[in-house]
CSV table of C-alpha atoms in Angstrom, one decimal:
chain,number,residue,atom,x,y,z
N,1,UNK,CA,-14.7,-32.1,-19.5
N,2,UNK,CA,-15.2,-28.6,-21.0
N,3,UNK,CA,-12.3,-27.5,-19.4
N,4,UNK,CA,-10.2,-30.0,-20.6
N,5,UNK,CA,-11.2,-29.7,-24.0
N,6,UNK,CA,-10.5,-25.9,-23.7
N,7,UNK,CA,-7.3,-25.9,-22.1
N,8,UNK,CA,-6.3,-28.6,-24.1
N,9,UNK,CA,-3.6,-29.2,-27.0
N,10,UNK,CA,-6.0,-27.5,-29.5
N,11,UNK,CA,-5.7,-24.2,-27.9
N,12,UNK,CA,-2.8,-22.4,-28.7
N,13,UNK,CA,-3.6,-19.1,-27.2
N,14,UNK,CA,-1.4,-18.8,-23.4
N,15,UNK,CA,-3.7,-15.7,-22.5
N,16,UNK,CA,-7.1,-17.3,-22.7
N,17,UNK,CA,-5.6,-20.6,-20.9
N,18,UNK,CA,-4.3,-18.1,-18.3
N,19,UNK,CA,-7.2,-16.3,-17.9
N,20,UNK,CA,-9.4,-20.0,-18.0
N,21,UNK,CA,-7.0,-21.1,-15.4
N,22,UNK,CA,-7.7,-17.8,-13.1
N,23,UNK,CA,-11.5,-18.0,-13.4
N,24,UNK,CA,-11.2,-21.6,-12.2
N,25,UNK,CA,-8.8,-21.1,-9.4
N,26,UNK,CA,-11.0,-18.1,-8.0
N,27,UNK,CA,-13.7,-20.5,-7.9
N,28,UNK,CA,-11.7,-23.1,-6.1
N,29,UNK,CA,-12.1,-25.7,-8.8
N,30,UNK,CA,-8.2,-26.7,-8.4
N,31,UNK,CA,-7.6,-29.6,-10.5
N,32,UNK,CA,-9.2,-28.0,-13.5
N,33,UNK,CA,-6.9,-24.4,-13.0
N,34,UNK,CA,-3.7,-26.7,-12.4
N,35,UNK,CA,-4.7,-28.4,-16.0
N,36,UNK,CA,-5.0,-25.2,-17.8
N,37,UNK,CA,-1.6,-23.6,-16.2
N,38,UNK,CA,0.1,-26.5,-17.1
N,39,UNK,CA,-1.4,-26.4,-21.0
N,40,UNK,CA,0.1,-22.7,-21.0
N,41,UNK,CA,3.5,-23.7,-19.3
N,42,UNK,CA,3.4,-26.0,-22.3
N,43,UNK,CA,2.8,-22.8,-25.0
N,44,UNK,CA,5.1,-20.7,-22.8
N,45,UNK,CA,7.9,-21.8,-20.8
N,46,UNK,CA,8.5,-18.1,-19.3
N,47,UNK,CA,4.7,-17.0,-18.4
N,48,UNK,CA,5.7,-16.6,-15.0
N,49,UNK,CA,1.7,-16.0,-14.0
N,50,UNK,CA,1.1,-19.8,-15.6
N,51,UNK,CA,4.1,-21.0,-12.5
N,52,UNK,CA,2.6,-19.4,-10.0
N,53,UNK,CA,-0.9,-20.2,-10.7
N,54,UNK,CA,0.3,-23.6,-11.1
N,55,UNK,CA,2.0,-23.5,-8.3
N,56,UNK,CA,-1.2,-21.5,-6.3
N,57,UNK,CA,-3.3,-25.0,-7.4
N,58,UNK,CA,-1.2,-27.0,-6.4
N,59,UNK,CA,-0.4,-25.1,-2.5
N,60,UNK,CA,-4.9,-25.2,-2.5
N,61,UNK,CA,-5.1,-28.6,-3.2
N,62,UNK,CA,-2.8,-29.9,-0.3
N,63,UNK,CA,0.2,-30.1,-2.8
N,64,UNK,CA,2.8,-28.0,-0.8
N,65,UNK,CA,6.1,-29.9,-1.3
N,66,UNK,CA,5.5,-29.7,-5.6
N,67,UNK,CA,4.4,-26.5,-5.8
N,68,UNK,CA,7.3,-25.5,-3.9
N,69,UNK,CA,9.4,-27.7,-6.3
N,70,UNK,CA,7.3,-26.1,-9.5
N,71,UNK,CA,8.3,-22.7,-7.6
N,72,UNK,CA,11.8,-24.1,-7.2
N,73,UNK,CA,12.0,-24.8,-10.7
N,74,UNK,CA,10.8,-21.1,-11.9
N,75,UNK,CA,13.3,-19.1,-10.0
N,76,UNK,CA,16.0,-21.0,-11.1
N,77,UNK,CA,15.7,-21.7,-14.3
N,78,UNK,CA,12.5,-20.3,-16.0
N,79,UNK,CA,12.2,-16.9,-14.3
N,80,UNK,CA,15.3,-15.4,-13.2
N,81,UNK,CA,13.3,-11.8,-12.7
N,82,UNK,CA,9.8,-12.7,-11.9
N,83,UNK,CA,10.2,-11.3,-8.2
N,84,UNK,CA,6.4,-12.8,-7.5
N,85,UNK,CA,7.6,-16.3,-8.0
N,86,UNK,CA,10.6,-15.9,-5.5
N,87,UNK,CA,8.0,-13.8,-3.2
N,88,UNK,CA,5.3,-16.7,-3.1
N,89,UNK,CA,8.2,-19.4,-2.9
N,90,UNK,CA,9.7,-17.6,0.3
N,91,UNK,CA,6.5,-17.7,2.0
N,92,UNK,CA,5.5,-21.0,1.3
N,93,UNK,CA,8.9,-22.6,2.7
N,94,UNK,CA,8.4,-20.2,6.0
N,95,UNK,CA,4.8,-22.2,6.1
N,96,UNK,CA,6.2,-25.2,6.0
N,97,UNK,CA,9.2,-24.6,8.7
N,98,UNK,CA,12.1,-24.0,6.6
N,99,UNK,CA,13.1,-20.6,7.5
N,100,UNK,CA,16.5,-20.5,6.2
N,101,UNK,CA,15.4,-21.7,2.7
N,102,UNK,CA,12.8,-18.8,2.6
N,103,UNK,CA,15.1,-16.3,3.9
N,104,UNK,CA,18.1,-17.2,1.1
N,105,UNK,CA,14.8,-17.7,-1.6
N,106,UNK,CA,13.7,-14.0,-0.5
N,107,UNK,CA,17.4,-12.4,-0.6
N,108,UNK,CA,17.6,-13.7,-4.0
N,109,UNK,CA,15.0,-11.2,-5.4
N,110,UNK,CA,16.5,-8.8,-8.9
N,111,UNK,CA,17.2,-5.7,-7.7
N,112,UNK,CA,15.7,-4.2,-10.9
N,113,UNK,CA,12.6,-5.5,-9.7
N,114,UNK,CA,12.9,-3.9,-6.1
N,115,UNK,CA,13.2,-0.3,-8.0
N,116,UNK,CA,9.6,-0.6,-8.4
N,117,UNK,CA,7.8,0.7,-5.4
N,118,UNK,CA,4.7,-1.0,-5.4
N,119,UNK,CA,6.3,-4.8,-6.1
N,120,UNK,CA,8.0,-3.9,-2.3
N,121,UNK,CA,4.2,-3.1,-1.0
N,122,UNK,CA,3.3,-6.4,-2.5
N,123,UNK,CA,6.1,-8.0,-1.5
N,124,UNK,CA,4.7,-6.7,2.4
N,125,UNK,CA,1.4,-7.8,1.9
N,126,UNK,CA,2.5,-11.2,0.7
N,127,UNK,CA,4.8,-11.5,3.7
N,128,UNK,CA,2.3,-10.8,6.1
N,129,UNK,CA,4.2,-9.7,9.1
N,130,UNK,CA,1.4,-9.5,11.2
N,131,UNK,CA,1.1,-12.7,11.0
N,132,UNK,CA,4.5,-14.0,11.1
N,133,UNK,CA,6.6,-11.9,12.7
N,134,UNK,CA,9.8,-13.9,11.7
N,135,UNK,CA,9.4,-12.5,8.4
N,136,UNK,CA,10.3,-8.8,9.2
N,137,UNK,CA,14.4,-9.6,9.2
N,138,UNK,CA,13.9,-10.2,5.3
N,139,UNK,CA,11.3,-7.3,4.5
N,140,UNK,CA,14.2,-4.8,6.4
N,141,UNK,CA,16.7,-6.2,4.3
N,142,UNK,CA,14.5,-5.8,0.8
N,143,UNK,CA,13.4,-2.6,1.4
N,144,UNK,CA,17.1,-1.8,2.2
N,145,UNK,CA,17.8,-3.2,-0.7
N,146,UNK,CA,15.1,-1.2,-3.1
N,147,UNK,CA,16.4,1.9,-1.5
N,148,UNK,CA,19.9,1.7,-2.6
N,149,UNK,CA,18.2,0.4,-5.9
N,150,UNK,CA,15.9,3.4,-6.2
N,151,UNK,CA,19.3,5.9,-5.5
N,152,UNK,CA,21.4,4.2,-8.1
């Protein structure tokens, strides 16, 4: 009930709801974190760390197919540049069997984002090629991709 009143329409301050949201989710109280990510989705329709903790509690709480949608939603229409929100979308259609939706999802990613070097080591560890092998294709192509970027 605390939570709620915290996150709720009182508060008006998207950086403590994002932080509350955080703490919770770290602590695997789901439910509460997806309340507090959607109060600052409602302060800020462009926090792109509110969609993808939003979409992070929903994923934890067995919730896949809407926070793919919520995911969905950011790239195209909230969060043209927010190369996270395309990364975390990609893998979570490769988890649930739809390949050539995560593949298009992942091509999509700004190149201006790519010119960073450490959002492509991210964008590696998020894609886990260890574990999914499949993956690699896409990670050549990025990392092609933020080469050219870099060069330009």
């Amino acid at each position: 009930a605390a939570v709620r009143r915290a996150c709720g329409p009182q508060e008006e301050d998207v950086d403590f709801v994002h932080a509350l949201g955080r703490l919770l989710f770290r602590h695997d109280i789901f439910q509460e974190a997806e309340a507090c990510y959607r109060r600052g989705l409602e302060l800020d329709r462009a926090h792109g760390f509110c969609w993808v903790g939003l979409a992070a509690s929903l994923h934890r709480s067995g919730r896949g197919d809407e926070a793919i949608k919520v995911l969905a939603e950011a790239v195209s229409d909230r969060l043209p540049g927010f190369w996270e929100a395309y990364s975390y979308l990609g893998c979570m259609l490769f988890d649930a069997g739809r390949a050539e939706e995560a593949l298009v999802v992942l091509r999509r990613i700004p190149l201006d984002e790519l010119r960073d070097p450490e959002a492509v080591s991210r964008l590696r560890c998020f894609l886990d090629m260890q574990a999914h092998p499949e993956r690699a294709r896409v990670l050549e192509e990025i990392e092609a991709r933020a080469r050219k970027a870099r060069e330009q």
